[in-house]
Amino acid sequence: MFFGKKKDKPDNSAAGKPAVDNPYLNGRQEWLERYGSYISRAQQWRFFALLALCALLLSGLGNVIQARKATVVPYFVSVDTLGRAEVTRIENPGAPPRALIQAELGNVVLNWRTVTADADLQRRMVQRLSMFTAGAARGVVQAYFQENNPYKRAADGKLVSVSLTGIPLPISQDSWRVEWTETTRDHSGTEQDRRKWQATMRLRFQAPSTDAQILTNPGGIYVTELNFSALLEEPR
């Protein structure tokens, strides 16, 4: 029996084996070390270029949308006694002149209640009326036309002429009162009926911001609430 230090067996595991010298793997590793950073930078540049292109397209689209929304900014031009002009931008335009409000309210009544045999004129009057009504008042006018179709009334021989009995007057800060007389005639001109009416209109003022609004409603006057009724005839 021999006593002594036992010799270690050689390690035949994979960890103890020397690395295999593979020329393909070595070539791939060298290629990645040389050109990998270039490829990574190229991908980054392509990403940022695409991002910049998207931002440019969005900016161009925004400019097109903004250009299509044409707005008109009101300015006030004053001229002194020496002929010098001063232009001032109106940031918060107030209510239009009183005379303009009275004239437009009179036109609202005329376009609303007149019945004519001229169908084209009747259509234009209805269109002009729509330029001055908004909110609840527009619903009131539409309901009135459904019950009193002006084209049907004209075909039935009921033509209505409207005459204001006075200038529209304010009854509060936002409301005005209008009185008028309606005369109904047939196609021969024979009077069939005559009746007095009154209406209370609540107004809202909004400065025009487009060319179309300037041409149709330059004062920015809108009837938002409308109540009307026939006046009782005084006993004779």
PDB file of C-alpha atoms in Angstrom:
ATOM      1  CA  MET A   1       0.000   0.000   0.000  1.00  0.00           C
ATOM      2  CA  PHE A   2       1.418   3.309  -1.082  1.00  0.00           C
ATOM      3  CA  PHE A   3       0.802   6.570   0.718  1.00  0.00           C
ATOM      4  CA  GLY A   4       1.228   9.882  -1.089  1.00  0.00           C
ATOM      5  CA  LYS A   5      -0.497  12.820  -2.702  1.00  0.00           C
ATOM      6  CA  LYS A   6      -3.072  11.883  -5.242  1.00  0.00           C
ATOM      7  CA  LYS A   7      -2.411  13.348  -8.622  1.00  0.00           C
ATOM      8  CA  ASP A   8      -5.152  15.623 -10.068  1.00  0.00           C
ATOM      9  CA  LYS A   9      -6.789  14.312 -13.178  1.00  0.00           C
ATOM     10  CA  PRO A  10      -6.635  16.594 -16.173  1.00  0.00           C
ATOM     11  CA  ASP A  11      -9.765  18.775 -16.691  1.00  0.00           C
ATOM     12  CA  ASN A  12     -11.379  17.635 -19.890  1.00  0.00           C
ATOM     13  CA  SER A  13     -14.436  19.965 -19.540  1.00  0.00           C
ATOM     14  CA  ALA A  14     -15.310  22.597 -22.096  1.00  0.00           C
ATOM     15  CA  ALA A  15     -14.114  25.351 -19.803  1.00  0.00           C
ATOM     16  CA  GLY A  16     -10.684  23.844 -19.681  1.00  0.00           C
ATOM     17  CA  LYS A  17     -10.432  23.431 -23.435  1.00  0.00           C
ATOM     18  CA  PRO A  18      -8.697  26.130 -25.380  1.00  0.00           C
ATOM     19  CA  ALA A  19     -10.946  28.385 -27.536  1.00  0.00           C
ATOM     20  CA  VAL A  20     -11.396  27.190 -31.054  1.00  0.00           C
ATOM     21  CA  ASP A  21      -9.805  29.544 -33.537  1.00  0.00           C
ATOM     22  CA  ASN A  22     -12.712  29.968 -36.043  1.00  0.00           C
ATOM     23  CA  PRO A  23     -11.835  32.326 -38.903  1.00  0.00           C
ATOM     24  CA  TYR A  24     -15.522  33.015 -39.705  1.00  0.00           C
ATOM     25  CA  LEU A  25     -16.347  34.099 -36.169  1.00  0.00           C
ATOM     26  CA  ASN A  26     -13.200  36.139 -35.989  1.00  0.00           C
ATOM     27  CA  GLY A  27     -14.045  37.843 -39.247  1.00  0.00           C
ATOM     28  CA  ARG A  28     -17.573  38.651 -38.110  1.00  0.00           C
ATOM     29  CA  GLN A  29     -16.287  40.081 -34.848  1.00  0.00           C
ATOM     30  CA  GLU A  30     -13.778  42.257 -36.678  1.00  0.00           C
ATOM     31  CA  TRP A  31     -16.437  43.445 -39.143  1.00  0.00           C
ATOM     32  CA  LEU A  32     -18.797  44.430 -36.290  1.00  0.00           C
ATOM     33  CA  GLU A  33     -16.007  46.263 -34.526  1.00  0.00           C
ATOM     34  CA  ARG A  34     -15.113  48.204 -37.652  1.00  0.00           C
ATOM     35  CA  TYR A  35     -18.530  48.964 -39.204  1.00  0.00           C
ATOM     36  CA  GLY A  36     -21.105  48.430 -36.432  1.00  0.00           C
ATOM     37  CA  SER A  37     -20.810  51.986 -35.162  1.00  0.00           C
ATOM     38  CA  TYR A  38     -21.275  53.350 -38.708  1.00  0.00           C
ATOM     39  CA  ILE A  39     -24.452  51.326 -39.168  1.00  0.00           C
ATOM     40  CA  SER A  40     -25.803  52.435 -35.795  1.00  0.00           C
ATOM     41  CA  ARG A  41     -25.139  56.100 -36.589  1.00  0.00           C
ATOM     42  CA  ALA A  42     -26.742  55.733 -40.018  1.00  0.00           C
ATOM     43  CA  GLN A  43     -29.880  54.275 -38.463  1.00  0.00           C
ATOM     44  CA  GLN A  44     -30.019  57.129 -35.970  1.00  0.00           C
ATOM     45  CA  TRP A  45     -29.673  59.719 -38.742  1.00  0.00           C
ATOM     46  CA  ARG A  46     -32.449  58.058 -40.743  1.00  0.00           C
ATOM     47  CA  PHE A  47     -34.704  58.131 -37.683  1.00  0.00           C
ATOM     48  CA  PHE A  48     -34.077  61.829 -37.006  1.00  0.00           C
ATOM     49  CA  ALA A  49     -34.482  62.665 -40.697  1.00  0.00           C
ATOM     50  CA  LEU A  50     -37.857  60.903 -40.746  1.00  0.00           C
ATOM     51  CA  LEU A  51     -38.861  62.718 -37.555  1.00  0.00           C
ATOM     52  CA  ALA A  52     -37.890  66.084 -39.069  1.00  0.00           C
ATOM     53  CA  LEU A  53     -39.851  65.280 -42.243  1.00  0.00           C
ATOM     54  CA  CYS A  54     -42.973  64.457 -40.207  1.00  0.00           C
ATOM     55  CA  ALA A  55     -42.617  67.707 -38.263  1.00  0.00           C
ATOM     56  CA  LEU A  56     -42.250  69.626 -41.537  1.00  0.00           C
ATOM     57  CA  LEU A  57     -45.369  68.003 -42.990  1.00  0.00           C
ATOM     58  CA  LEU A  58     -47.388  68.783 -39.855  1.00  0.00           C
ATOM     59  CA  SER A  59     -46.179  72.382 -39.917  1.00  0.00           C
ATOM     60  CA  GLY A  60     -47.144  72.747 -43.576  1.00  0.00           C
ATOM     61  CA  LEU A  61     -50.568  71.237 -42.925  1.00  0.00           C
ATOM     62  CA  GLY A  62     -51.103  73.639 -40.044  1.00  0.00           C
ATOM     63  CA  ASN A  63     -50.190  76.602 -42.251  1.00  0.00           C
ATOM     64  CA  VAL A  64     -52.649  75.465 -44.923  1.00  0.00           C
ATOM     65  CA  ILE A  65     -55.453  75.118 -42.371  1.00  0.00           C
ATOM     66  CA  GLN A  66     -54.645  78.523 -40.902  1.00  0.00           C
ATOM     67  CA  ALA A  67     -54.601  80.108 -44.351  1.00  0.00           C
ATOM     68  CA  ARG A  68     -58.030  78.666 -45.182  1.00  0.00           C
ATOM     69  CA  LYS A  69     -59.478  80.254 -42.051  1.00  0.00           C
ATOM     70  CA  ALA A  70     -59.413  83.781 -43.382  1.00  0.00           C
ATOM     71  CA  THR A  71     -60.301  86.354 -40.767  1.00  0.00           C
ATOM     72  CA  VAL A  72     -60.965  90.052 -41.050  1.00  0.00           C
ATOM     73  CA  VAL A  73     -59.563  92.279 -38.330  1.00  0.00           C
ATOM     74  CA  PRO A  74     -61.503  95.572 -37.956  1.00  0.00           C
ATOM     75  CA  TYR A  75     -59.554  98.833 -37.871  1.00  0.00           C
ATOM     76  CA  PHE A  76     -60.671 102.369 -37.091  1.00  0.00           C
ATOM     77  CA  VAL A  77     -59.269 105.183 -39.224  1.00  0.00           C
ATOM     78  CA  SER A  78     -59.484 108.719 -37.854  1.00  0.00           C
ATOM     79  CA  VAL A  79     -58.515 111.851 -39.783  1.00  0.00           C
ATOM     80  CA  ASP A  80     -57.805 115.135 -38.003  1.00  0.00           C
ATOM     81  CA  THR A  81     -58.398 118.646 -39.321  1.00  0.00           C
ATOM     82  CA  LEU A  82     -54.966 118.682 -40.976  1.00  0.00           C
ATOM     83  CA  GLY A  83     -55.743 115.551 -42.957  1.00  0.00           C
ATOM     84  CA  ARG A  84     -53.463 113.274 -40.968  1.00  0.00           C
ATOM     85  CA  ALA A  85     -54.818 109.741 -40.688  1.00  0.00           C
ATOM     86  CA  GLU A  86     -54.366 107.481 -37.696  1.00  0.00           C
ATOM     87  CA  VAL A  87     -55.158 103.780 -37.923  1.00  0.00           C
ATOM     88  CA  THR A  88     -56.103 101.916 -34.744  1.00  0.00           C
ATOM     89  CA  ARG A  89     -56.917  98.243 -34.459  1.00  0.00           C
ATOM     90  CA  ILE A  90     -60.247  97.559 -32.743  1.00  0.00           C
ATOM     91  CA  GLU A  91     -59.570  94.791 -30.233  1.00  0.00           C
ATOM     92  CA  ASN A  92     -63.048  94.667 -28.654  1.00  0.00           C
ATOM     93  CA  PRO A  93     -65.594  96.283 -30.937  1.00  0.00           C
ATOM     94  CA  GLY A  94     -68.698  97.400 -29.097  1.00  0.00           C
ATOM     95  CA  ALA A  95     -72.309  97.521 -30.179  1.00  0.00           C
ATOM     96  CA  PRO A  96     -73.025  98.952 -33.627  1.00  0.00           C
ATOM     97  CA  PRO A  97     -74.674 102.374 -33.921  1.00  0.00           C
ATOM     98  CA  ARG A  98     -78.255 102.634 -32.708  1.00  0.00           C
ATOM     99  CA  ALA A  99     -79.555 103.668 -36.130  1.00  0.00           C
ATOM    100  CA  LEU A 100     -78.003 100.583 -37.728  1.00  0.00           C
ATOM    101  CA  ILE A 101     -79.611  98.312 -35.127  1.00  0.00           C
ATOM    102  CA  GLN A 102     -83.020  99.880 -35.751  1.00  0.00           C
ATOM    103  CA  ALA A 103     -82.662  99.548 -39.523  1.00  0.00           C
ATOM    104  CA  GLU A 104     -81.570  95.908 -39.351  1.00  0.00           C
ATOM    105  CA  LEU A 105     -84.376  94.936 -36.959  1.00  0.00           C
ATOM    106  CA  GLY A 106     -86.845  96.513 -39.353  1.00  0.00           C
ATOM    107  CA  ASN A 107     -85.349  94.436 -42.172  1.00  0.00           C
ATOM    108  CA  VAL A 108     -85.629  91.312 -40.029  1.00  0.00           C
ATOM    109  CA  VAL A 109     -89.376  91.853 -39.686  1.00  0.00           C
ATOM    110  CA  LEU A 110     -89.808  92.637 -43.389  1.00  0.00           C
ATOM    111  CA  ASN A 111     -87.891  89.541 -44.512  1.00  0.00           C
ATOM    112  CA  TRP A 112     -89.684  87.387 -41.969  1.00  0.00           C
ATOM    113  CA  ARG A 113     -93.333  88.348 -42.466  1.00  0.00           C
ATOM    114  CA  THR A 114     -93.578  89.495 -46.079  1.00  0.00           C
ATOM    115  CA  VAL A 115     -95.285  87.138 -48.541  1.00  0.00           C
ATOM    116  CA  THR A 116     -94.734  87.892 -52.224  1.00  0.00           C
ATOM    117  CA  ALA A 117     -95.731  86.205 -55.468  1.00  0.00           C
ATOM    118  CA  ASP A 118     -92.114  86.451 -56.666  1.00  0.00           C
ATOM    119  CA  ALA A 119     -90.673  83.093 -55.570  1.00  0.00           C
ATOM    120  CA  ASP A 120     -87.067  84.146 -56.209  1.00  0.00           C
ATOM    121  CA  LEU A 121     -87.488  87.310 -54.147  1.00  0.00           C
ATOM    122  CA  GLN A 122     -89.153  85.288 -51.395  1.00  0.00           C
ATOM    123  CA  ARG A 123     -86.214  82.880 -51.330  1.00  0.00           C
ATOM    124  CA  ARG A 124     -83.699  85.720 -51.040  1.00  0.00           C
ATOM    125  CA  MET A 125     -85.663  87.283 -48.197  1.00  0.00           C
ATOM    126  CA  VAL A 126     -85.632  83.994 -46.286  1.00  0.00           C
ATOM    127  CA  GLN A 127     -81.888  83.687 -46.880  1.00  0.00           C
ATOM    128  CA  ARG A 128     -81.229  87.228 -45.643  1.00  0.00           C
ATOM    129  CA  LEU A 129     -83.302  86.520 -42.552  1.00  0.00           C
ATOM    130  CA  SER A 130     -81.137  83.501 -41.721  1.00  0.00           C
ATOM    131  CA  MET A 131     -78.086  85.792 -41.619  1.00  0.00           C
ATOM    132  CA  PHE A 132     -79.552  87.695 -38.644  1.00  0.00           C
ATOM    133  CA  THR A 133     -80.996  84.895 -36.498  1.00  0.00           C
ATOM    134  CA  ALA A 134     -79.243  82.498 -34.142  1.00  0.00           C
ATOM    135  CA  GLY A 135     -80.010  80.221 -31.215  1.00  0.00           C
ATOM    136  CA  ALA A 136     -83.627  80.006 -30.071  1.00  0.00           C
ATOM    137  CA  ALA A 137     -84.770  82.728 -32.476  1.00  0.00           C
ATOM    138  CA  ARG A 138     -83.821  80.601 -35.451  1.00  0.00           C
ATOM    139  CA  GLY A 139     -85.969  77.767 -34.139  1.00  0.00           C
ATOM    140  CA  VAL A 140     -88.920  80.158 -33.676  1.00  0.00           C
ATOM    141  CA  VAL A 141     -88.616  81.385 -37.264  1.00  0.00           C
ATOM    142  CA  GLN A 142     -88.384  77.851 -38.650  1.00  0.00           C
ATOM    143  CA  ALA A 143     -91.472  76.782 -36.707  1.00  0.00           C
ATOM    144  CA  TYR A 144     -93.345  79.828 -38.024  1.00  0.00           C
ATOM    145  CA  PHE A 145     -92.443  79.012 -41.633  1.00  0.00           C
ATOM    146  CA  GLN A 146     -93.572  75.408 -41.156  1.00  0.00           C
ATOM    147  CA  GLU A 147     -97.020  76.596 -40.106  1.00  0.00           C
ATOM    148  CA  ASN A 148     -97.129  79.575 -42.487  1.00  0.00           C
ATOM    149  CA  ASN A 149     -95.276  78.492 -45.605  1.00  0.00           C
ATOM    150  CA  PRO A 150     -94.854  81.715 -47.614  1.00  0.00           C
ATOM    151  CA  TYR A 151     -94.735  79.909 -50.974  1.00  0.00           C
ATOM    152  CA  LYS A 152     -97.976  78.067 -50.254  1.00  0.00           C
ATOM    153  CA  ARG A 153     -99.654  81.228 -48.976  1.00  0.00           C
ATOM    154  CA  ALA A 154     -98.681  83.058 -52.159  1.00  0.00           C
ATOM    155  CA  ALA A 155    -100.032  80.191 -54.260  1.00  0.00           C
ATOM    156  CA  ASP A 156    -103.295  80.376 -52.279  1.00  0.00           C
ATOM    157  CA  GLY A 157    -103.630  84.064 -53.128  1.00  0.00           C
ATOM    158  CA  LYS A 158    -102.577  85.522 -49.759  1.00  0.00           C
ATOM    159  CA  LEU A 159     -99.937  88.186 -50.263  1.00  0.00           C
ATOM    160  CA  VAL A 160     -98.730  90.012 -47.147  1.00  0.00           C
ATOM    161  CA  SER A 161     -97.152  93.452 -47.045  1.00  0.00           C
ATOM    162  CA  VAL A 162     -95.467  94.728 -43.891  1.00  0.00           C
ATOM    163  CA  SER A 163     -95.179  98.315 -42.677  1.00  0.00           C
ATOM    164  CA  LEU A 164     -93.456  99.325 -39.455  1.00  0.00           C
ATOM    165  CA  THR A 165     -95.609 101.456 -37.174  1.00  0.00           C
ATOM    166  CA  GLY A 166     -92.549 102.943 -35.474  1.00  0.00           C
ATOM    167  CA  ILE A 167     -88.814 102.682 -35.080  1.00  0.00           C
ATOM    168  CA  PRO A 168     -87.623  99.708 -33.040  1.00  0.00           C
ATOM    169  CA  LEU A 169     -86.862 100.833 -29.488  1.00  0.00           C
ATOM    170  CA  PRO A 170     -84.797  99.225 -26.718  1.00  0.00           C
ATOM    171  CA  ILE A 171     -86.651  97.968 -23.649  1.00  0.00           C
ATOM    172  CA  SER A 172     -83.548  96.708 -21.809  1.00  0.00           C
ATOM    173  CA  GLN A 173     -79.824  96.475 -22.335  1.00  0.00           C
ATOM    174  CA  ASP A 174     -80.111  93.511 -24.735  1.00  0.00           C
ATOM    175  CA  SER A 175     -83.772  93.487 -25.840  1.00  0.00           C
ATOM    176  CA  TRP A 176     -85.672  95.576 -28.387  1.00  0.00           C
ATOM    177  CA  ARG A 177     -89.323  95.917 -29.279  1.00  0.00           C
ATOM    178  CA  VAL A 178     -90.684  96.179 -32.818  1.00  0.00           C
ATOM    179  CA  GLU A 179     -94.271  96.913 -33.912  1.00  0.00           C
ATOM    180  CA  TRP A 180     -95.675  96.566 -37.395  1.00  0.00           C
ATOM    181  CA  THR A 181     -98.867  96.196 -39.415  1.00  0.00           C
ATOM    182  CA  GLU A 182     -99.537  93.329 -41.810  1.00  0.00           C
ATOM    183  CA  THR A 183    -101.938  93.801 -44.695  1.00  0.00           C
ATOM    184  CA  THR A 184    -103.128  90.700 -46.540  1.00  0.00           C
ATOM    185  CA  ARG A 185    -104.343  91.032 -50.130  1.00  0.00           C
ATOM    186  CA  ASP A 186    -105.234  88.674 -52.949  1.00  0.00           C
ATOM    187  CA  HIS A 187    -103.611  88.704 -56.382  1.00  0.00           C
ATOM    188  CA  SER A 188    -106.042  91.357 -57.578  1.00  0.00           C
ATOM    189  CA  GLY A 189    -104.950  93.703 -54.784  1.00  0.00           C
ATOM    190  CA  THR A 190    -108.160  93.445 -52.765  1.00  0.00           C
ATOM    191  CA  GLU A 191    -107.492  93.787 -49.057  1.00  0.00           C
ATOM    192  CA  GLN A 192    -108.530  90.736 -47.065  1.00  0.00           C
ATOM    193  CA  ASP A 193    -107.129  91.406 -43.618  1.00  0.00           C
ATOM    194  CA  ARG A 194    -105.156  93.976 -41.633  1.00  0.00           C
ATOM    195  CA  ARG A 195    -103.578  93.255 -38.269  1.00  0.00           C
ATOM    196  CA  LYS A 196    -101.019  94.818 -35.921  1.00  0.00           C
ATOM    197  CA  TRP A 197     -98.193  92.813 -34.416  1.00  0.00           C
ATOM    198  CA  GLN A 198     -95.378  93.262 -31.954  1.00  0.00           C
ATOM    199  CA  ALA A 199     -92.174  91.353 -31.239  1.00  0.00           C
ATOM    200  CA  THR A 200     -89.538  91.395 -28.539  1.00  0.00           C
ATOM    201  CA  MET A 201     -86.066  90.531 -29.741  1.00  0.00           C
ATOM    202  CA  ARG A 202     -82.986  89.835 -27.686  1.00  0.00           C
ATOM    203  CA  LEU A 203     -79.786  90.716 -29.509  1.00  0.00           C
ATOM    204  CA  ARG A 204     -76.188  89.611 -29.529  1.00  0.00           C
ATOM    205  CA  PHE A 205     -73.422  91.591 -31.184  1.00  0.00           C
ATOM    206  CA  GLN A 206     -70.490  89.803 -32.793  1.00  0.00           C
ATOM    207  CA  ALA A 207     -68.087  91.602 -35.087  1.00  0.00           C
ATOM    208  CA  PRO A 208     -67.865  90.018 -38.564  1.00  0.00           C
ATOM    209  CA  SER A 209     -64.697  88.001 -39.121  1.00  0.00           C
ATOM    210  CA  THR A 210     -65.092  86.944 -42.773  1.00  0.00           C
ATOM    211  CA  ASP A 211     -65.804  88.718 -46.044  1.00  0.00           C
ATOM    212  CA  ALA A 212     -69.150  86.928 -46.348  1.00  0.00           C
ATOM    213  CA  GLN A 213     -70.259  88.189 -42.935  1.00  0.00           C
ATOM    214  CA  ILE A 214     -69.212  91.736 -43.823  1.00  0.00           C
ATOM    215  CA  LEU A 215     -71.344  91.606 -46.974  1.00  0.00           C
ATOM    216  CA  THR A 216     -74.426  90.035 -45.363  1.00  0.00           C
ATOM    217  CA  ASN A 217     -74.366  91.315 -41.770  1.00  0.00           C
ATOM    218  CA  PRO A 218     -71.784  94.111 -41.445  1.00  0.00           C
ATOM    219  CA  GLY A 219     -73.052  95.215 -38.041  1.00  0.00           C
ATOM    220  CA  GLY A 220     -72.742  91.748 -36.526  1.00  0.00           C
ATOM    221  CA  ILE A 221     -76.328  91.941 -35.220  1.00  0.00           C
ATOM    222  CA  TYR A 222     -77.954  88.623 -34.304  1.00  0.00           C
ATOM    223  CA  VAL A 223     -81.418  87.978 -32.888  1.00  0.00           C
ATOM    224  CA  THR A 224     -81.025  85.163 -30.361  1.00  0.00           C
ATOM    225  CA  GLU A 225     -84.491  85.193 -28.738  1.00  0.00           C
ATOM    226  CA  LEU A 226     -87.797  86.105 -30.373  1.00  0.00           C
ATOM    227  CA  ASN A 227     -91.307  86.454 -28.984  1.00  0.00           C
ATOM    228  CA  PHE A 228     -94.201  87.871 -31.007  1.00  0.00           C
ATOM    229  CA  SER A 229     -97.940  88.363 -30.663  1.00  0.00           C
ATOM    230  CA  ALA A 230    -100.839  90.186 -32.282  1.00  0.00           C
ATOM    231  CA  LEU A 231    -101.890  93.490 -30.745  1.00  0.00           C
ATOM    232  CA  LEU A 232    -105.459  93.843 -29.568  1.00  0.00           C
ATOM    233  CA  GLU A 233    -107.497  96.296 -31.581  1.00  0.00           C
ATOM    234  CA  GLU A 234    -108.733  99.299 -29.637  1.00  0.00           C
ATOM    235  CA  PRO A 235    -112.550  99.560 -29.525  1.00  0.00           C
ATOM    236  CA  ARG A 236    -113.947 102.254 -31.752  1.00  0.00           C
TER     237      ARG A 236
END
